[in-house]
CSV table of C-alpha atoms and ligand atoms in Angstrom, one decimal:
chain,number,residue,atom,x,y,z
V,1,MET,CA,-52.3,-16.2,-14.2
V,2,GLN,CA,-50.2,-19.9,-13.7
V,3,ALA,CA,-48.2,-19.0,-16.7
V,4,SER,CA,-46.5,-16.3,-14.8
V,5,ARG,CA,-46.5,-17.9,-10.8
V,6,GLN,CA,-44.4,-20.8,-13.2
V,7,ILE,CA,-41.9,-17.7,-13.9
V,8,VAL,CA,-41.9,-16.5,-10.6
V,9,ASN,CA,-41.2,-20.0,-8.8
V,10,GLN,CA,-38.9,-20.7,-12.0
V,11,VAL,CA,-37.0,-16.8,-11.3
V,12,SER,CA,-33.6,-17.3,-9.4
V,13,GLU,CA,-34.5,-13.3,-7.5
V,14,ALA,CA,-36.4,-13.9,-4.6
V,15,ILE,CA,-39.5,-12.5,-5.3
V,16,ILE,CA,-42.4,-12.6,-1.6
V,17,SER,CA,-46.0,-10.7,-2.0
V,18,ALA,CA,-47.3,-9.6,1.0
V,19,ASP,CA,-51.0,-8.4,1.3
V,20,GLN,CA,-52.2,-4.5,3.2
V,21,SER,CA,-51.1,-6.9,6.9
V,22,ASN,CA,-47.7,-7.2,6.0
V,23,THR,CA,-49.0,-11.2,5.7
V,24,ILE,CA,-46.7,-13.1,3.2
V,25,VAL,CA,-49.6,-14.4,0.3
V,26,MET,CA,-47.2,-15.9,-1.8
V,27,ALA,CA,-43.3,-16.5,-1.9
V,28,ASN,CA,-40.9,-18.5,-4.5
V,29,PRO,CA,-38.6,-20.8,-4.1
V,30,ALA,CA,-35.3,-18.5,-4.4
V,31,ALA,CA,-36.9,-16.4,-1.3
V,32,ALA,CA,-36.8,-19.7,1.2
V,33,THR,CA,-33.1,-20.5,-0.3
V,34,LEU,CA,-32.5,-16.2,0.3
V,35,PHE,CA,-34.2,-17.2,4.4
V,36,GLY,CA,-33.0,-20.3,4.4
V,37,THR,CA,-36.7,-22.0,5.5
V,38,SER,CA,-39.7,-23.5,3.1
V,39,VAL,CA,-42.0,-21.7,0.8
V,40,GLU,CA,-44.5,-23.8,2.7
V,41,HIS,CA,-43.5,-21.8,6.1
V,42,MET,CA,-43.2,-18.7,4.6
V,43,VAL,CA,-46.6,-18.1,3.3
V,44,GLY,CA,-49.1,-17.1,5.9
V,45,ARG,CA,-46.8,-15.6,8.3
V,46,PRO,CA,-46.0,-11.8,8.8
V,47,LEU,CA,-43.7,-9.9,6.7
V,48,GLY,CA,-41.8,-9.4,9.5
V,49,GLN,CA,-40.2,-12.6,10.8
V,50,TYR,CA,-38.0,-12.7,7.5
V,51,ILE,CA,-37.6,-8.4,7.0
V,52,GLU,CA,-36.8,-6.6,10.4
V,53,ALA,CA,-39.4,-3.3,10.5
V,54,PRO,CA,-37.6,0.4,10.8
V,55,VAL,CA,-37.2,1.6,14.8
V,56,ASP,CA,-40.2,3.6,14.3
V,57,ALA,CA,-42.6,1.6,13.0
V,58,GLY,CA,-45.7,0.3,14.6
V,59,ASP,CA,-45.9,3.3,16.7
V,60,ASP,CA,-49.7,5.2,14.5
V,61,GLY,CA,-51.2,1.9,14.5
V,62,GLN,CA,-51.8,1.6,11.3
V,63,PRO,CA,-49.9,-1.8,9.6
V,64,VAL,CA,-45.6,-1.6,9.6
V,65,ASP,CA,-44.9,0.5,6.1
V,66,TYR,CA,-41.4,-1.7,5.6
V,67,PHE,CA,-40.7,0.0,2.6
V,68,ARG,CA,-41.4,3.9,2.4
V,69,PRO,CA,-38.2,6.7,0.7
V,70,GLY,CA,-36.9,7.3,3.8
V,71,PRO,CA,-33.1,6.4,4.8
V,72,GLY,CA,-33.4,3.2,3.6
V,73,ARG,CA,-34.0,4.3,0.5
V,74,ALA,CA,-30.9,2.3,-2.3
V,75,GLY,CA,-31.2,5.3,-4.7
V,76,ARG,CA,-31.2,3.9,-7.8
V,77,ARG,CA,-35.0,3.9,-8.5
V,78,ALA,CA,-38.3,5.1,-6.5
V,79,THR,CA,-38.8,2.2,-6.1
V,80,ASP,CA,-36.1,0.5,-5.0
V,81,TYR,CA,-35.8,0.0,-0.3
V,82,THR,CA,-32.5,-1.0,1.1
V,83,VAL,CA,-34.2,-3.0,4.3
V,84,THR,CA,-31.9,-6.2,7.4
V,85,GLY,CA,-33.6,-9.2,6.3
V,86,VAL,CA,-33.3,-12.1,8.8
V,87,ARG,CA,-32.5,-15.5,8.4
V,88,VAL,CA,-34.2,-18.7,10.4
V,89,ASP,CA,-31.3,-19.7,12.2
V,90,GLY,CA,-32.0,-15.7,13.1
V,91,GLU,CA,-28.5,-13.9,10.7
V,92,ARG,CA,-29.4,-10.4,9.4
V,93,PHE,CA,-27.4,-9.7,6.1
V,94,PRO,CA,-28.4,-6.6,3.9
V,95,ILE,CA,-31.3,-6.4,1.1
V,96,GLU,CA,-32.4,-4.3,-1.4
V,97,GLY,CA,-35.9,-4.3,-2.6
V,98,SER,CA,-37.9,-3.2,-5.8
V,99,VAL,CA,-41.4,-3.1,-3.9
V,100,SER,CA,-44.9,-3.2,-7.0
V,101,GLY,CA,-47.9,-2.2,-6.2
V,102,ALA,CA,-47.6,-0.9,-3.3
V,103,ASP,CA,-50.8,2.0,-3.6
V,104,THR,CA,-51.9,1.9,-6.1
V,105,GLY,CA,-54.5,0.6,-4.2
V,106,THR,CA,-54.4,-3.4,-5.1
V,107,PRO,CA,-55.3,-5.6,-1.9
V,108,PHE,CA,-51.3,-7.0,-1.5
V,109,TYR,CA,-47.5,-5.6,-2.6
V,110,THR,CA,-45.2,-7.3,-4.2
V,111,VAL,CA,-41.8,-7.2,-3.5
V,112,VAL,CA,-38.5,-8.6,-5.8
V,113,LEU,CA,-35.7,-9.3,-3.2
V,114,ARG,CA,-31.6,-9.1,-3.9
V,115,ASP,CA,-29.2,-10.2,-1.2
V,116,VAL,CA,-26.6,-7.6,-1.2
V,117,SER,CA,-23.7,-8.8,1.3
V,118,GLU,CA,-21.4,-9.3,-1.3
V,119,ARG,CA,-22.1,-6.2,-3.0
V,120,ARG,CA,-21.8,-4.8,0.6
V,121,ARG,CA,-18.5,-6.2,1.9
V,122,VAL,CA,-17.0,-5.1,-1.3
V,123,GLN,CA,-17.6,-1.9,-0.6
V,124,GLU,CA,-15.8,-1.6,2.0
V,125,LYS,CA,-12.9,-3.4,1.5
V,126,LEU,CA,-13.0,-0.4,-1.6
V,127,THR,CA,-13.7,2.0,1.2
V,128,ARG,CA,-11.1,0.5,3.7
V,129,SER,CA,-8.4,-0.2,-0.1
V,130,HIS,CA,-9.6,3.8,-0.3
V,131,ASP,CA,-8.3,5.4,3.2
V,132,GLN,CA,-5.2,3.2,2.9
V,133,LEU,CA,-4.5,4.9,-0.5
V,134,ARG,CA,-5.1,7.9,1.1
V,135,GLN,CA,-3.1,7.3,4.1
V,136,LEU,CA,-0.1,6.4,2.3
V,137,SER,CA,-0.1,9.4,-0.5
V,138,ALA,CA,-1.0,11.1,2.7
V,139,ALA,CA,3.1,9.5,4.1
V,140,LEU,CA,4.4,10.1,1.0
V,141,GLN,CA,3.8,13.9,1.3
V,142,THR,CA,4.9,13.7,3.9
V,143,ILE,CA,8.6,11.7,3.6
V,144,ARG,CA,8.5,15.0,0.3
V,145,GLU,CA,8.2,17.7,2.5
V,146,GLU,CA,10.9,15.7,5.2
V,147,GLU,CA,13.9,14.8,2.0
V,148,ARG,CA,13.1,18.6,0.9
V,149,THR,CA,13.9,20.0,5.1
V,150,HIS,CA,16.2,17.0,5.6
V,151,ILE,CA,18.9,18.8,1.4
V,152,ALA,CA,18.1,21.7,2.6
V,153,ARG,CA,19.6,21.5,5.7
V,154,GLU,CA,22.5,19.8,4.4
V,155,LEU,CA,22.9,22.0,1.1
V,156,HIS,CA,23.1,25.0,4.5
V,157,ASP,CA,24.6,23.7,6.7
V,158,ASP,CA,27.2,21.9,5.1
V,159,LEU,CA,27.8,24.0,1.5
V,160,GLY,CA,26.7,27.5,2.2
V,161,GLN,CA,28.8,27.6,5.4
V,162,LEU,CA,32.0,26.6,4.1
V,163,LEU,CA,31.0,29.0,0.5
V,164,ALA,CA,30.7,31.8,3.9
V,165,SER,CA,34.5,30.9,4.9
V,166,LEU,CA,35.7,30.5,1.6
V,167,ARG,CA,34.5,34.2,1.3
V,168,MET,CA,35.6,35.7,4.6
V,169,ASP,CA,39.0,33.9,3.9
V,170,LEU,CA,38.9,35.5,0.9
V,171,THR,CA,38.4,39.2,2.4
V,172,LEU,CA,41.6,39.0,4.1
V,173,LEU,CA,43.4,37.8,1.1
V,174,GLN,CA,42.0,40.5,-0.4
V,175,GLN,CA,43.8,43.2,2.2
V,176,ALA,CA,46.8,41.7,1.8
V,177,ASP,CA,48.8,43.3,4.3
V,178,GLY,CA,49.4,40.1,6.4
V,179,THR,CA,52.9,37.9,5.2
V,180,PRO,CA,54.1,36.0,2.3
V,181,ARG,CA,53.1,32.9,4.8
V,182,ASP,CA,50.1,34.5,6.3
V,183,SER,CA,48.6,34.0,2.5
V,184,LEU,CA,49.8,30.8,2.0
V,185,ARG,CA,48.0,29.4,5.0
V,186,LEU,CA,45.1,31.3,4.3
V,187,MET,CA,45.4,29.7,0.7
V,188,ARG,CA,45.4,26.2,2.5
V,189,GLY,CA,43.3,26.8,4.1
V,190,MET,CA,40.6,27.4,0.9
V,191,GLU,CA,41.3,24.2,-0.6
V,192,ASP,CA,41.2,22.5,2.2
V,193,ASN,CA,37.4,24.1,2.6
V,194,LEU,CA,37.3,24.1,-1.1
V,195,LEU,CA,38.0,20.2,-1.6
V,196,THR,CA,35.2,19.8,1.1
V,197,ALA,CA,33.0,20.9,-0.4
V,198,ILE,CA,33.2,19.2,-3.4
V,199,ALA,CA,32.5,16.1,-1.9
V,200,SER,CA,30.2,17.4,0.2
V,201,LEU,CA,28.4,17.9,-3.0
V,202,ARG,CA,29.8,14.7,-4.4
V,203,ARG,CA,27.7,13.6,-1.3
V,204,ILE,CA,24.4,15.2,-2.0
V,205,ALA,CA,24.1,14.9,-4.4
V,206,THR,CA,24.3,10.5,-5.3
V,207,ASN,CA,21.9,10.4,-2.7
V,208,LEU,CA,19.6,12.5,-4.8
V,209,ARG,CA,19.8,9.7,-7.7
V,210,PRO,CA,23.0,7.9,-7.7
V,211,ARG,CA,25.6,8.8,-11.0
V,212,ALA,CA,26.0,5.5,-10.7
V,213,LEU,CA,23.0,5.1,-12.3
V,214,ASP,CA,23.4,6.6,-14.7
V,215,GLU,CA,26.5,5.9,-15.4
V,216,GLY,CA,28.1,2.2,-15.3
V,217,GLY,CA,24.7,1.1,-14.8
V,218,LEU,CA,23.2,-1.1,-11.8
V,219,TYR,CA,25.3,-3.6,-11.7
V,220,PHE,CA,28.6,-0.8,-10.8
V,221,ALA,CA,26.2,1.2,-9.1
V,222,LEU,CA,25.0,-2.1,-6.7
V,223,GLN,CA,28.5,-2.2,-6.0
V,224,GLY,CA,29.0,1.2,-5.2
V,225,LEU,CA,26.6,0.7,-2.3
V,226,ARG,CA,28.0,-2.7,-1.1
V,227,ASP,CA,31.3,-0.4,-1.0
V,228,ASP,CA,29.8,2.8,1.2
V,229,PHE,CA,27.7,0.0,3.0
V,230,VAL,CA,31.0,-2.0,4.3
V,231,GLU,CA,32.9,0.7,4.7
V,232,ARG,CA,30.3,2.4,6.8
V,233,TYR,CA,29.1,0.1,8.6
V,234,ALA,CA,32.1,-2.6,9.1
V,235,ILE,CA,30.1,-5.8,8.0
V,236,PRO,CA,30.8,-8.0,5.3
V,237,THR,CA,29.3,-8.0,2.5
V,238,THR,CA,29.1,-10.3,-0.1
V,239,LEU,CA,26.9,-8.8,-4.0
V,240,LEU,CA,27.2,-11.9,-5.6
V,241,ALA,CA,25.6,-10.5,-9.7
V,242,ASP,CA,26.2,-10.5,-12.9
V,243,GLU,CA,26.6,-7.4,-14.9
V,244,ALA,CA,25.9,-8.4,-17.7
V,245,GLU,CA,22.6,-9.7,-16.9
V,246,LEU,CA,21.8,-7.1,-14.7
V,247,ARG,CA,22.0,-3.7,-18.2
V,248,LEU,CA,17.9,-3.1,-17.0
V,249,ASP,CA,15.8,-0.1,-18.4
V,250,ASP,CA,15.9,3.1,-15.9
V,251,ALA,CA,12.7,2.2,-14.1
V,252,ALA,CA,13.9,-1.6,-12.9
V,253,SER,CA,17.1,-0.1,-12.1
V,254,THR,CA,16.5,2.4,-10.7
V,255,ALA,CA,13.5,0.8,-8.3
V,256,ILE,CA,15.7,-2.5,-7.5
V,257,PHE,CA,18.9,-0.1,-6.6
V,258,ARG,CA,16.0,1.8,-4.2
V,259,ILE,CA,15.8,-1.2,-2.3
V,260,VAL,CA,18.9,-2.7,-2.3
V,261,GLN,CA,19.8,0.3,-0.4
V,262,GLU,CA,16.3,-0.4,2.5
V,263,ALA,CA,17.4,-3.6,3.0
V,264,LEU,CA,20.9,-2.3,4.1
V,265,THR,CA,19.9,0.7,5.9
V,266,ASN,CA,17.5,-1.5,7.5
V,267,ILE,CA,20.7,-4.3,8.4
V,268,ALA,CA,22.6,-1.0,9.6
V,269,ARG,CA,19.6,0.7,11.5
V,270,HIS,CA,18.1,-3.3,13.3
V,271,ALA,CA,19.5,-6.5,11.9
V,272,GLU,CA,22.7,-6.1,14.9
V,273,ALA,CA,24.3,-8.6,12.2
V,274,THR,CA,28.1,-9.8,11.0
V,275,ARG,CA,27.4,-10.7,7.3
V,276,VAL,CA,25.4,-9.9,4.8
V,277,MET,CA,24.6,-11.5,1.3
V,278,MET,CA,23.4,-10.5,-1.6
V,279,ASN,CA,22.0,-12.3,-4.2
V,280,LEU,CA,20.8,-11.4,-8.2
V,281,PHE,CA,20.8,-13.9,-10.5
V,282,ARG,CA,18.6,-14.4,-14.4
V,283,LEU,CA,16.2,-16.9,-13.8
V,284,ASN,CA,15.1,-17.1,-18.0
V,285,SER,CA,13.3,-13.9,-17.7
V,286,ASP,CA,12.9,-13.1,-14.1
V,287,LEU,CA,15.5,-11.7,-12.1
V,288,LEU,CA,15.4,-12.9,-8.5
V,289,ILE,CA,17.0,-11.4,-5.8
V,290,THR,CA,18.1,-12.6,-1.9
V,291,ILE,CA,19.5,-10.3,0.7
V,292,ARG,CA,20.3,-12.2,3.9
V,293,ASP,CA,21.4,-10.9,7.1
V,294,ASP,CA,22.7,-13.2,10.2
V,295,GLY,CA,21.1,-10.7,12.4
V,296,ARG,CA,18.7,-10.7,15.3
V,297,GLY,CA,15.9,-11.7,12.8
V,298,ILE,CA,12.7,-9.3,11.9
V,299,ARG,CA,9.7,-10.2,13.6
V,300,PRO,CA,6.7,-10.6,11.7
V,301,LYS,CA,4.5,-7.0,15.0
V,302,ASP,CA,8.2,-5.2,13.4
V,303,MET,CA,5.9,-5.8,9.6
V,304,GLU,CA,3.0,-3.8,10.6
V,305,LYS,CA,4.7,-1.3,11.6
V,306,ALA,CA,2.5,2.0,11.4
V,307,GLU,CA,5.6,4.2,10.8
V,308,SER,CA,7.4,2.3,8.7
V,309,LEU,CA,7.4,3.3,5.8
V,310,GLY,CA,10.3,1.5,3.8
V,311,LEU,CA,9.7,-2.5,3.6
V,312,ILE,CA,6.4,-1.2,2.3
V,313,GLY,CA,7.6,1.4,0.0
V,314,MET,CA,10.2,-2.0,-0.9
V,315,ARG,CA,6.7,-3.8,-1.2
V,316,GLU,CA,5.4,-1.4,-3.6
V,317,ARG,CA,8.9,-1.0,-5.6
V,318,VAL,CA,8.0,-5.1,-6.9
V,319,TRP,CA,4.3,-4.8,-6.9
V,320,ALA,CA,4.7,-2.2,-9.4
V,321,MET,CA,6.9,-4.2,-11.8
V,322,LYS,CA,4.5,-7.0,-11.2
V,323,GLY,CA,6.5,-9.5,-9.1
V,324,GLU,CA,6.6,-11.9,-5.4
V,325,ILE,CA,8.3,-10.5,-2.2
V,326,THR,CA,9.1,-12.5,0.7
V,327,ILE,CA,10.1,-10.8,3.6
V,328,ALA,CA,11.0,-13.2,6.8
V,329,ALA,CA,13.2,-14.3,9.0
V,330,ASP,CA,15.3,-16.6,8.4
V,331,GLU,CA,17.6,-20.1,9.6
V,332,PRO,CA,19.4,-20.2,12.6
V,333,HIS,CA,19.0,-16.6,12.6
V,334,GLY,CA,18.8,-13.0,10.5
V,335,THR,CA,16.5,-12.0,8.1
V,336,ARG,CA,16.0,-12.4,4.4
V,337,ILE,CA,14.3,-10.6,2.2
V,338,ASP,CA,12.8,-13.1,-1.5
V,339,ILE,CA,12.0,-10.7,-5.1
V,340,MET,CA,11.4,-12.1,-7.9
V,341,LEU,CA,11.0,-9.7,-10.7
V,342,PRO,CA,9.9,-10.0,-14.3
V,343,LEU,CA,11.8,-8.1,-17.2
V,344,HIS,CA,10.5,-8.0,-20.0
V,345,GLY,CA,10.4,-4.9,-21.2
V,346,HIS,CA,13.1,-4.1,-19.3
V,347,LEU,CA,15.8,-6.0,-20.8
V,348,VAL,CA,18.3,-3.5,-22.9
F,401,ATP,N1,17.3,-6.9,8.9
F,401,ATP,C1,15.9,-6.8,9.7
F,401,ATP,N2,16.8,-7.7,10.5
F,401,ATP,C2,16.2,-6.6,12.0
F,401,ATP,N3,14.5,-6.7,11.7
F,401,ATP,C3,13.9,-6.1,10.4
F,401,ATP,C4,16.0,-5.2,9.2
F,401,ATP,N4,14.1,-5.1,8.6
F,401,ATP,C5,13.3,-4.3,8.9
F,401,ATP,N5,13.4,-4.8,10.3
F,401,ATP,C6,12.8,-3.8,11.9
F,401,ATP,O1,11.2,-4.1,11.2
F,401,ATP,C7,11.2,-2.8,10.9
F,401,ATP,C8,10.1,-1.8,9.9
F,401,ATP,O2,11.0,-1.9,8.8
F,401,ATP,P1,11.2,-0.6,8.1
F,401,ATP,O3,11.7,-0.3,7.0
F,401,ATP,O4,9.0,-0.6,7.3
F,401,ATP,O5,11.2,1.0,8.8
F,401,ATP,P2,11.7,2.2,9.7
F,401,ATP,O6,12.8,1.2,8.9
F,401,ATP,O7,11.9,0.9,11.3
F,401,ATP,O8,12.0,2.8,9.0
F,401,ATP,P3,11.7,4.0,7.5
F,401,ATP,O9,10.8,4.0,7.6
F,401,ATP,O10,12.8,5.0,7.9
F,401,ATP,O11,12.5,2.5,6.6
F,401,ATP,C9,11.6,-2.4,11.2
F,401,ATP,O12,11.6,-1.6,12.6
F,401,ATP,C10,13.0,-3.1,12.7
F,401,ATP,O13,11.5,-2.8,13.7
F,402,MG,MG1,13.3,0.8,7.3
């Protein structure tokens, strides 16, 4: 008995014994620590002071059954229950307890208790991040569907109509009852339409997958992006980068291209900037990317918009490559994005 008492006193698990009227007859130091009190204080007190009774407890006039089968079961073993502990300062916390001796006819029973707050916190965090993942994947589905709709509309509106009108002109031409001058005029119109169709096709294809990425590499693709941006929005934009430093594999090139593309799209849509600077340079095996504009500056609350996915996508791409990204307002005004991307494994 002495030896087992010593073990009980030394184990790190909280152990409490109570008699049939739920009065504590033994508590070890670990139990006292768990409830924020001392062993002397616990012994002789009702168990109900440390463990919350089930809501309907005592209705039948019987002693409260703190550990009983029902919704409180922890479910791993038949003798495991989850209950709510009450510390001396009143703080409530989840406990998992294993009961022994409760139904073997002995005059008292023993419970081994574990504080499961931490586990519950981790579980809740996990549930939250699962929810976020689900939302993200739903958002991705929507984006994919929207993109398809957009491409389909462009193909239909642009190319479809041009091809239809080409066919009509061709039919007219085949009827050949006009003068050679009429025919010539028709053919000129057809040539114009064909050129427009080719330009449309190029534009649609480039949006889907920039050819420059496959043909010239990242550096030239970024230059193309910059040139298009300047042409479209007339905002002077510098690109400081070294072609040799940007010879990267497809995964890294595509990620960086899309990040810069999103940053420029955001500047065009939100920044009201008059200048943009993009720097990309290698430092050892990292690529450092800075994109700055001198516009109105991003506000912290802008970055929390639930419906905005551009910045989230940017962050995800950086994190997928084990890099780091900060997005913040710049001094004296404007927005600044700093990215560090480890390149090992991506160099070609
Ligand atoms: N360069 C910038 N200057 C000022 N505000 C910016 C800049 N970039 C982003 N923002 C702000 O941050 C918000 C979030 O940007 P984000 O790219 O995530 O979403 P969005 O551009 O609104 O929509 P989308 O999902 O189509 O990208 C924007 O709505 C805008 O208010
Ligand atoms: Mg955006």
